Coordinates of N, CA, C and O in Angstrom, one line a residue:
M1 N 10.9 28.0 -20.7 CA 10.3 28.8 -19.4 C 8.9 28.4 -20.2 O 8.2 28.9 -21.1
S2 N 8.0 28.1 -18.9 CA 6.6 28.1 -19.3 C 5.9 29.0 -18.6 O 6.6 30.0 -18.4
R3 N 4.8 29.3 -19.5 CA 4.2 30.3 -19.5 C 3.0 30.3 -18.4 O 2.0 29.2 -18.7
R4 N 2.5 31.2 -17.9 CA 1.1 31.1 -16.9 C 0.1 31.1 -17.8 O -0.2 31.3 -18.7
I5 N -0.8 30.1 -17.2 CA -2.3 29.9 -18.2 C -3.0 30.9 -17.7 O -3.4 31.1 -16.3
E6 N -3.8 31.2 -18.3 CA -4.6 32.2 -18.0 C -6.4 31.7 -17.8 O -6.8 30.8 -19.2
L7 N -7.0 32.0 -17.3 CA -8.3 31.4 -17.0 C -9.1 32.5 -17.2 O -9.1 33.8 -17.0
Q8 N -10.7 32.1 -17.9 CA -11.4 32.9 -18.5 C -12.3 33.4 -16.8 O -12.2 32.7 -15.8
P9 N -13.1 34.8 -16.1 CA -13.1 35.1 -15.4 C -14.7 33.8 -15.0 O -15.5 34.9 -14.8
H10 N -15.2 32.5 -15.4 CA -16.4 32.0 -15.0 C -16.5 32.5 -13.5 O -18.0 32.6 -13.1
L11 N -15.3 31.6 -12.7 CA -15.4 32.0 -11.3 C -14.6 32.9 -10.7 O -13.1 32.7 -11.2
L12 N -14.8 33.3 -9.3 CA -13.5 34.4 -8.6 C -12.7 33.0 -8.2 O -13.0 32.0 -8.0
T13 N -11.4 33.7 -7.8 CA -10.8 33.0 -7.5 C -11.2 32.3 -5.7 O -11.0 31.3 -5.5
A14 N -11.8 32.7 -4.8 CA -12.7 32.6 -3.6 C -13.4 31.6 -3.9 O -13.8 30.5 -3.1
E15 N -14.6 31.7 -5.0 CA -15.3 30.4 -5.5 C -15.0 29.5 -5.7 O -15.3 28.3 -5.4
L16 N -13.4 29.4 -6.6 CA -13.1 28.2 -6.7 C -12.6 27.8 -5.5 O -12.4 26.4 -5.5
Y17 N -11.6 28.4 -4.4 CA -11.7 27.9 -3.2 C -12.7 27.3 -2.4 O -12.3 26.3 -2.0
E18 N -13.3 27.8 -2.2 CA -15.0 27.2 -1.7 C -15.0 25.8 -2.3 O -15.7 25.2 -1.8
R19 N -15.5 25.5 -3.9 CA -15.5 24.6 -4.5 C -14.8 23.5 -3.8 O -15.3 22.4 -3.7
Y20 N -13.6 24.1 -4.2 CA -12.5 22.7 -4.1 C -12.4 22.3 -2.3 O -12.5 21.0 -2.1
R21 N -12.9 22.9 -1.5 CA -13.3 23.0 0.2 C -14.2 22.1 0.0 O -14.1 21.2 1.0
A22 N -15.4 22.7 -0.5 CA -16.6 21.5 -0.1 C -16.8 20.4 -1.3 O -17.5 19.4 -0.9
C23 N -15.6 20.5 -1.9 CA -16.2 18.8 -2.7 C -15.8 17.3 -2.3 O -14.6 17.6 -1.3
R24 N -16.4 16.3 -2.5 CA -16.0 15.1 -1.4 C -15.9 14.4 -2.5 O -15.3 13.1 -1.5
R25 N -15.7 14.3 -3.8 CA -15.4 13.5 -4.8 C -13.8 13.5 -4.5 O -13.4 14.9 -5.1
P26 N -12.9 12.6 -4.7 CA -11.2 13.0 -4.9 C -11.1 13.6 -6.0 O -10.2 14.8 -6.2
N27 N -11.3 13.0 -7.5 CA -11.1 13.5 -8.6 C -11.4 14.8 -9.0 O -11.1 15.3 -9.5
E28 N -12.6 15.1 -8.1 CA -13.6 16.5 -8.6 C -12.6 17.5 -7.9 O -12.4 18.5 -8.2
K29 N -12.2 16.7 -6.1 CA -11.7 17.9 -5.9 C -9.9 18.3 -6.2 O -9.6 19.2 -6.3
A30 N -9.3 17.3 -6.8 CA -8.2 17.4 -7.3 C -8.5 18.5 -8.3 O -7.6 19.8 -9.2
R31 N -9.3 18.4 -9.3 CA -9.5 19.3 -10.6 C -9.9 20.7 -9.7 O -9.0 22.2 -10.4
W32 N -10.5 20.9 -8.9 CA -10.8 22.2 -8.4 C -9.8 23.0 -7.6 O -9.5 24.0 -8.0
R33 N -9.0 22.0 -7.4 CA -7.7 22.3 -6.4 C -6.8 22.9 -7.2 O -6.2 24.2 -7.2
S34 N -6.7 22.4 -8.5 CA -5.6 22.7 -9.7 C -6.0 24.1 -10.7 O -5.4 25.1 -10.6
L35 N -7.7 23.9 -10.3 CA -8.0 25.4 -11.3 C -8.1 27.0 -10.1 O -7.2 27.7 -10.3
Y36 N -7.7 26.2 -8.5 CA -7.8 27.5 -7.7 C -6.1 27.7 -7.9 O -5.9 29.1 -8.0
L37 N -5.2 26.9 -7.9 CA -3.7 27.1 -8.1 C -3.7 27.7 -9.1 O -2.9 29.1 -8.9
I38 N -4.1 27.4 -10.2 CA -4.0 28.3 -11.4 C -4.6 29.7 -11.3 O -3.8 30.8 -12.2
S39 N -5.8 30.0 -10.8 CA -6.3 31.1 -11.0 C -5.4 32.1 -9.7 O -5.3 33.4 -10.1
R40 N -4.6 31.5 -9.1 CA -3.4 32.3 -8.4 C -2.2 32.1 -8.8 O -1.5 33.4 -8.1
G41 N -2.3 32.4 -9.7 CA -0.9 32.4 -10.6 C -0.1 31.4 -11.1 O 1.2 31.4 -11.3
T42 N 0.0 30.3 -10.0 CA 0.4 29.2 -10.3 C 1.0 28.5 -11.5 O 0.0 28.8 -12.4
L43 N 2.1 28.0 -12.2 CA 2.5 27.5 -13.0 C 1.5 25.9 -12.9 O 1.7 25.6 -12.1
A44 N 1.3 25.6 -14.6 CA 0.7 24.2 -14.7 C 1.4 23.1 -14.0 O 1.0 22.3 -13.5
A45 N 2.9 23.3 -14.6 CA 3.7 22.1 -13.8 C 3.6 22.2 -12.3 O 3.6 21.2 -11.7
E46 N 3.6 23.5 -12.0 CA 4.0 23.7 -10.1 C 2.5 22.7 -9.4 O 2.3 22.1 -8.3
A47 N 1.2 23.5 -10.2 CA 0.2 23.0 -9.7 C -0.5 21.2 -10.1 O -0.7 20.7 -9.1
A48 N 0.2 20.7 -10.9 CA 0.0 19.4 -11.2 C 0.4 18.8 -10.7 O 0.4 17.9 -9.7
R49 N 2.3 19.0 -10.3 CA 2.8 18.4 -9.2 C 2.3 18.6 -7.5 O 2.4 17.6 -7.0
R50 N 1.3 19.7 -7.4 CA 0.4 19.6 -6.1 C -0.7 19.0 -5.7 O -1.0 18.5 -4.4
V51 N -1.2 18.4 -7.1 CA -2.2 17.5 -7.3 C -2.0 16.1 -7.3 O -2.7 15.6 -7.5
G52 N -1.1 16.2 -7.7 CA -0.2 14.9 -8.6 C -0.6 14.1 -9.6 O -1.0 13.0 -9.7
R53 N -0.4 15.4 -10.1 CA -1.2 15.0 -11.9 C 0.0 15.7 -12.4 O 0.9 16.0 -12.6
T54 N -0.3 15.5 -14.2 CA 0.7 15.7 -15.0 C 0.3 17.4 -15.3 O -0.8 17.2 -15.3
S55 N 1.3 18.3 -16.1 CA 1.0 19.3 -16.3 C 0.2 19.2 -17.7 O -0.9 20.2 -17.5
G56 N 0.3 18.1 -18.7 CA -0.7 18.3 -19.8 C -2.3 18.0 -19.2 O -3.2 18.4 -20.0
W57 N -2.6 17.4 -17.7 CA -3.8 17.0 -17.7 C -4.3 18.5 -17.1 O -5.5 18.7 -17.2
V58 N -3.5 19.2 -15.8 CA -4.0 20.5 -16.0 C -4.4 21.3 -17.1 O -5.2 22.2 -16.8
T59 N -3.3 21.2 -18.0 CA -3.4 22.6 -19.2 C -5.3 21.7 -19.5 O -5.8 23.0 -20.8
Q60 N -4.7 20.8 -20.2 CA -6.5 20.4 -20.9 C -7.8 20.6 -19.8 O -8.8 21.1 -20.0
L61 N -7.4 20.3 -18.5 CA -8.6 20.8 -17.7 C -9.0 22.3 -17.8 O -10.1 22.6 -17.7
T62 N -7.7 23.2 -17.8 CA -8.1 24.3 -17.8 C -8.4 25.0 -19.1 O -9.6 25.9 -19.1
Q63 N -8.1 24.3 -20.2 CA -9.1 24.6 -21.6 C -10.4 24.3 -21.9 O -11.3 25.2 -22.0
R64 N -10.8 22.9 -21.0 CA -11.8 22.8 -20.6 C -12.9 23.8 -20.1 O -13.9 23.8 -20.6
Y65 N -12.1 24.0 -18.7 CA -13.0 25.7 -17.7 C -13.1 26.7 -18.6 O -14.1 27.4 -18.7
N66 N -12.1 27.0 -19.5 CA -12.0 28.0 -20.3 C -13.2 28.3 -21.1 O -14.1 29.2 -21.6
E67 N -13.6 27.0 -21.8 CA -14.5 26.8 -22.9 C -15.8 26.3 -22.3 O -16.6 27.4 -23.0
R68 N -16.0 25.7 -21.5 CA -17.1 25.5 -20.6 C -17.8 26.1 -19.3 O -18.9 25.9 -19.1
G69 N -16.5 26.5 -18.7 CA -16.8 27.2 -17.5 C -17.4 26.2 -16.6 O -16.1 25.0 -16.6
A70 N -17.7 26.2 -14.9 CA -17.7 25.3 -13.9 C -18.2 24.1 -14.2 O -18.3 22.8 -13.8
A71 N -19.3 24.0 -15.7 CA -19.9 22.4 -15.7 C -18.5 21.8 -16.5 O -19.3 20.2 -16.4
A72 N -17.8 22.4 -16.6 CA -16.5 21.4 -17.0 C -16.0 20.6 -16.3 O -15.1 19.5 -16.4
V73 N -15.9 21.3 -15.2 CA -15.2 20.5 -14.0 C -15.8 19.0 -13.3 O -14.6 18.0 -13.1
P74 N -16.6 18.7 -13.3 CA -17.5 17.3 -12.6 C -17.0 16.3 -13.6 O -16.8 16.5 -14.4
D75 N -17.2 15.2 -13.1 CA -16.9 14.0 -14.0 C -17.7 13.9 -15.3 O -18.9 13.7 -15.0
Q76 N -17.0 13.9 -16.1 CA -17.9 13.9 -17.2 C -18.6 12.6 -17.6 O -19.3 12.4 -19.4
R77 N -18.5 11.4 -16.9 CA -18.7 10.3 -17.7 C -20.0 9.8 -17.3 O -20.6 8.7 -17.4
G78 N -20.3 10.7 -16.7 CA -22.2 10.5 -16.5 C -22.3 9.9 -15.3 O -21.3 8.8 -14.4
D79 N -23.6 9.0 -15.1 CA -24.0 8.1 -13.8 C -23.4 7.1 -14.0 O -23.1 6.6 -15.3
A80 N -23.2 6.0 -13.2 CA -22.6 4.6 -13.1 C -23.5 4.1 -13.5 O -24.8 4.1 -12.9
K81 N -23.2 3.1 -14.6 CA -24.3 2.2 -14.8 C -24.2 0.8 -14.0 O -23.6 0.6 -13.9
P82 N -25.3 0.4 -13.8 CA -25.5 -0.8 -12.7 C -25.1 -1.8 -13.3 O -25.4 -2.2 -14.8
G83 N -24.7 -2.8 -12.9 CA -24.1 -4.4 -13.4 C -25.5 -5.1 -13.6 O -26.3 -4.7 -12.8
P84 N -25.1 -6.3 -13.7 CA -26.1 -7.4 -13.9 C -26.8 -7.5 -12.5 O -26.0 -7.1 -11.3
R85 N -27.9 -8.0 -12.1 CA -28.5 -7.8 -10.7 C -27.9 -9.4 -10.4 O -27.4 -10.1 -11.0
P86 N -27.3 -8.8 -9.1 CA -26.6 -10.1 -8.4 C -27.6 -12.0 -8.6 O -28.8 -11.8 -7.9
R87 N -26.8 -12.8 -8.6 CA -27.8 -13.9 -8.9 C -28.3 -14.4 -7.4 O -28.8 -15.4 -7.0
V88 N -26.8 -14.5 -6.6 CA -27.1 -15.0 -5.6 C -27.8 -14.1 -4.0 O -28.7 -15.0 -3.2
E89 N -27.9 -13.4 -4.1 CA -29.3 -12.0 -3.7 C -30.8 -13.0 -4.2 O -31.3 -12.8 -3.0
A90 N -30.9 -13.3 -5.1 CA -32.2 -13.5 -5.2 C -32.5 -15.0 -4.8 O -33.7 -15.5 -4.4
V91 N -31.5 -15.9 -4.6 CA -31.8 -17.1 -3.4 C -31.1 -17.1 -2.4 O -30.9 -18.1 -1.8
A92 N -30.8 -16.0 -1.7 CA -29.9 -15.9 -0.4 C -30.6 -16.9 0.7 O -29.6 -17.5 1.5
A93 N -31.9 -16.5 1.1 CA -32.5 -16.9 2.0 C -32.8 -18.6 1.9 O -32.6 -19.7 2.7
E94 N -32.7 -18.8 1.2 CA -32.9 -20.0 0.5 C -31.5 -20.9 0.8 O -30.9 -21.7 0.9
L95 N -30.7 -20.6 0.1 CA -29.3 -20.5 0.1 C -28.7 -20.9 1.6 O -28.0 -22.0 2.1
D96 N -29.1 -20.0 2.6 CA -28.9 -20.1 3.9 C -29.5 -21.7 4.6 O -28.4 -22.1 5.6
A97 N -30.7 -21.6 4.1 CA -31.0 -22.9 4.9 C -30.5 -24.0 4.4 O -30.6 -25.1 5.3
A98 N -30.4 -24.1 3.2 CA -29.3 -25.4 2.5 C -28.2 -25.7 3.4 O -27.6 -26.8 3.4
L99 N -27.7 -24.5 3.3 CA -26.1 -24.4 3.9 C -26.3 -25.4 5.4 O -25.4 -26.2 6.2
R100 N -27.1 -25.2 6.0 CA -27.7 -25.2 7.8 C -28.0 -26.8 7.5 O -27.8 -27.4 8.4
S101 N -28.1 -27.2 6.1 CA -28.5 -28.9 6.2 C -27.0 -29.5 5.8 O -26.2 -28.8 5.3
S102 N -27.2 -31.0 5.5 CA -26.2 -31.4 4.9 C -25.9 -31.0 3.3 O -26.8 -31.0 3.0
A103 N -24.5 -31.7 2.7 CA -24.5 -31.3 1.2 C -25.4 -32.3 0.7 O -25.3 -33.3 1.0
P104 N -25.3 -32.0 -0.7 CA -26.3 -33.1 -1.3 C -25.3 -34.9 -1.6 O -25.9 -35.8 -1.4
D105 N -24.0 -34.4 -1.6 CA -23.3 -35.4 -1.3 C -23.3 -36.4 -0.3 O -22.1 -37.1 0.0
G106 N -23.4 -35.9 1.1 CA -22.8 -35.7 2.6 C -22.2 -35.4 3.1 O -21.7 -35.6 4.7
G107 N -20.9 -34.6 2.0 CA -20.2 -34.3 2.7 C -20.2 -32.6 3.4 O -21.1 -32.2 3.5
L108 N -18.7 -32.2 3.2 CA -19.0 -30.1 3.6 C -19.7 -29.9 2.6 O -19.2 -29.9 1.1
W109 N -20.2 -28.7 2.6 CA -20.3 -27.8 1.5 C -19.0 -27.1 1.0 O -18.3 -26.6 1.9
T110 N -18.6 -27.0 0.0 CA -17.4 -26.5 -0.6 C -18.1 -25.5 -1.4 O -19.4 -25.4 -2.2
A111 N -17.2 -24.3 -2.4 CA -17.5 -23.6 -3.1 C -18.2 -24.0 -4.1 O -19.0 -23.6 -4.7
P112 N -17.6 -25.2 -5.0 CA -18.2 -25.5 -6.0 C -19.3 -26.3 -6.0 O -20.2 -25.8 -6.6
K113 N -19.5 -26.7 -4.5 CA -20.7 -27.2 -4.8 C -22.0 -26.3 -4.3 O -23.2 -26.1 -4.8
V114 N -21.7 -25.2 -4.2 CA -22.5 -24.0 -3.7 C -22.8 -23.2 -5.7 O -23.8 -22.8 -5.3
A115 N -21.8 -23.6 -5.6 CA -22.0 -22.6 -6.9 C -22.7 -23.7 -8.2 O -23.6 -23.0 -9.1
A116 N -22.4 -24.9 -8.0 CA -23.5 -25.7 -8.5 C -25.1 -25.6 -8.6 O -25.8 -25.8 -8.8
W117 N -25.5 -25.4 -6.8 CA -26.8 -25.4 -6.3 C -27.3 -24.0 -6.6 O -28.7 -24.1 -7.5
I118 N -26.7 -22.7 -6.3 CA -27.0 -21.9 -7.4 C -27.4 -21.8 -8.5 O -28.5 -21.2 -8.9
E119 N -26.6 -22.6 -9.6 CA -26.6 -22.9 -10.8 C -28.0 -23.1 -11.1 O -28.7 -23.2 -12.0
E120 N -28.5 -24.3 -10.3 CA -29.3 -25.4 -10.0 C -30.6 -24.5 -10.0 O -31.6 -24.8 -10.6
R121 N -30.4 -23.9 -9.2 CA -31.8 -22.6 -8.6 C -32.0 -21.6 -9.7 O -33.2 -21.2 -9.5
T122 N -30.9 -21.2 -10.1 CA -31.2 -19.5 -10.7 C -31.1 -20.1 -12.3 O -31.7 -19.3 -13.5
G123 N -30.4 -21.3 -12.5 CA -30.3 -21.3 -14.5 C -29.0 -20.6 -14.7 O -29.1 -20.9 -16.1
E124 N -28.1 -19.8 -13.9 CA -27.2 -19.0 -14.6 C -26.2 -19.9 -13.8 O -26.0 -19.7 -12.5
P125 N -25.0 -19.7 -14.6 CA -23.9 -20.4 -13.7 C -23.1 -19.0 -13.2 O -23.3 -17.7 -13.5
V126 N -22.3 -19.7 -12.1 CA -22.1 -18.8 -10.9 C -20.4 -18.9 -10.8 O -20.0 -20.5 -10.4
H127 N -19.7 -18.2 -10.8 CA -18.2 -18.7 -10.5 C -18.0 -18.9 -8.9 O -18.7 -18.6 -8.5
E128 N -17.1 -19.6 -9.2 CA -16.7 -20.5 -7.6 C -16.1 -19.4 -6.4 O -16.4 -19.8 -5.3
T129 N -15.9 -18.4 -7.0 CA -15.7 -17.0 -5.9 C -16.5 -16.5 -5.5 O -16.8 -16.0 -4.1
T130 N -17.6 -16.2 -6.5 CA -19.4 -16.0 -6.0 C -19.8 -16.7 -4.8 O -20.1 -15.8 -4.1
A131 N -19.9 -17.8 -5.1 CA -20.4 -18.9 -4.3 C -19.2 -18.9 -2.8 O -20.1 -18.8 -1.9
W132 N -18.2 -18.6 -3.0 CA -17.4 -18.8 -1.7 C -18.2 -17.4 -0.7 O -17.8 -17.1 0.4
R133 N -17.8 -16.5 -1.8 CA -18.1 -15.0 -0.8 C -19.3 -15.0 -0.4 O -19.7 -14.5 0.5
A134 N -20.5 -15.7 -0.7 CA -21.7 -15.5 -0.7 C -21.8 -16.8 0.8 O -22.5 -16.1 1.8
L135 N -20.7 -18.0 0.6 CA -20.4 -19.0 2.2 C -20.4 -17.8 2.8 O -21.0 -17.9 4.3
R136 N -19.3 -17.0 2.8 CA -18.4 -15.9 3.9 C -19.7 -14.9 4.7 O -19.8 -14.7 5.8
R137 N -20.9 -14.9 3.9 CA -21.5 -13.3 3.9 C -22.3 -14.0 4.8 O -23.0 -13.2 5.5
L138 N -23.1 -15.0 4.5 CA -23.7 -15.7 5.4 C -23.2 -16.3 6.7 O -23.9 -17.2 7.2
G139 N -22.1 -16.2 7.3 CA -21.7 -16.8 8.3 C -20.8 -17.9 8.1 O -20.5 -18.0 9.5
F140 N -20.1 -18.6 7.1 CA -19.9 -20.0 7.3 C -18.1 -19.6 7.0 O -17.8 -18.8 6.2
S141 N -17.5 -20.5 7.7 CA -16.1 -20.2 7.4 C -15.5 -22.2 6.6 O -16.1 -22.8 6.6
L142 N -14.3 -22.0 6.4 CA -13.7 -22.9 6.1 C -13.8 -24.2 6.7 O -13.2 -23.8 7.9
Q143 N -14.1 -25.3 6.7 CA -14.0 -26.4 7.7 C -13.7 -27.6 6.7 O -13.8 -28.1 6.0
V144 N -11.8 -27.9 7.4 CA -11.3 -28.8 7.0 C -10.8 -29.8 8.4 O -11.0 -29.2 9.2
P145 N -10.8 -31.1 8.1 CA -10.6 -32.0 9.0 C -9.4 -31.7 9.6 O -8.3 -31.3 8.8
R146 N -9.2 -32.1 11.0 CA -7.9 -32.3 11.5 C -6.3 -32.6 11.1 O -6.9 -33.8 10.7
P147 N -5.7 -31.8 10.6 CA -4.7 -33.0 9.3 C -3.7 -33.9 10.7 O -3.9 -33.5 12.1
R148 N -3.8 -35.0 10.2 CA -3.1 -36.3 10.8 C -2.2 -36.5 10.4 O -1.5 -36.3 9.3
H149 N -0.9 -36.9 11.4 CA 0.3 -36.9 10.8 C 0.5 -38.4 9.7 O -0.3 -39.2 10.6
A150 N 1.3 -38.3 9.4 CA 1.5 -39.5 8.6 C 1.9 -40.6 9.2 O 1.4 -42.0 8.7
R151 N 2.8 -40.3 10.3 CA 3.4 -42.1 10.8 C 2.5 -41.9 12.4 O 3.5 -42.6 13.0
S152 N 1.4 -41.3 11.9 CA 1.0 -41.5 13.6 C 0.3 -43.2 13.7 O 0.4 -44.1 13.1
A153 N 0.1 -43.0 15.1 CA 0.0 -44.3 15.8 C -1.4 -44.5 15.4 O -2.1 -43.5 15.7
S154 N -2.0 -46.0 15.4 CA -3.1 -46.8 14.8 C -4.1 -46.2 16.1 O -3.7 -46.1 17.4
E155 N -5.4 -46.3 16.2 CA -6.2 -46.4 17.7 C -5.5 -47.7 18.6 O -6.1 -47.1 19.6
R156 N -5.4 -48.3 18.1 CA -5.2 -49.9 18.8 C -3.7 -49.6 19.3 O -3.8 -49.7 20.5
E157 N -2.6 -48.7 18.6 CA -1.3 -48.4 19.3 C -1.7 -47.2 20.2 O -1.1 -47.3 21.3
Q158 N -2.6 -46.4 20.3 CA -2.8 -45.5 21.1 C -3.1 -46.2 22.2 O -3.1 -45.8 23.3
A159 N -4.3 -47.0 22.4 CA -5.0 -47.7 23.4 C -4.1 -48.5 24.1 O -4.0 -48.6 25.2
R160 N -3.1 -49.1 23.2 CA -1.8 -49.9 24.5 C -1.1 -48.6 24.9 O -0.7 -49.4 26.1
F161 N -0.9 -47.9 24.2 CA 0.0 -46.7 25.0 C -0.6 -46.4 26.3 O 0.2 -45.7 26.9
K162 N -1.7 -45.6 26.4 CA -2.2 -45.0 27.4 C -2.7 -46.0 28.6 O -2.4 -47.1 28.7
K163 N -2.3 -45.2 29.8 CA -2.3 -45.6 31.0 C -3.9 -46.4 31.5 O -4.9 -45.6 31.0
S164 N -4.0 -47.7 32.4 CA -5.1 -48.5 32.7 C -5.4 -47.7 33.7 O -5.3 -46.9 34.9

């Protein structure tokens, strides 16, 4: 039989409820709700079931809350670290102008051709998927010739078939 977890009186039950209701971050909201449920006397297993977590997760959260108070509830991973600067954005206007003209080999622009073009301009390799997304973001779509049946009639046979 599980025993009830006791919370230190850092915040009142009503304050825990208000923080739960006001929170807009899903993970943090689950933390506040589980603490609110525990403060009302709910067992850890039941609180975990209601927030979709494990009872061990609720127990660890409660221990952290008891040690550090309300500061232990928000996400402890810190601010998100920005990734590398997008290479495509630096040459987006130039790429748009290039895509509106013909491709270097005279055919249609493809993701590999766009990736090579971006690499030539920025000096850094770009994956073909990134090039395809750049094409789509600039409003371009897949362009392929209309398929022809393998045994379709030749131009000469079509002209002979047509009524004069």
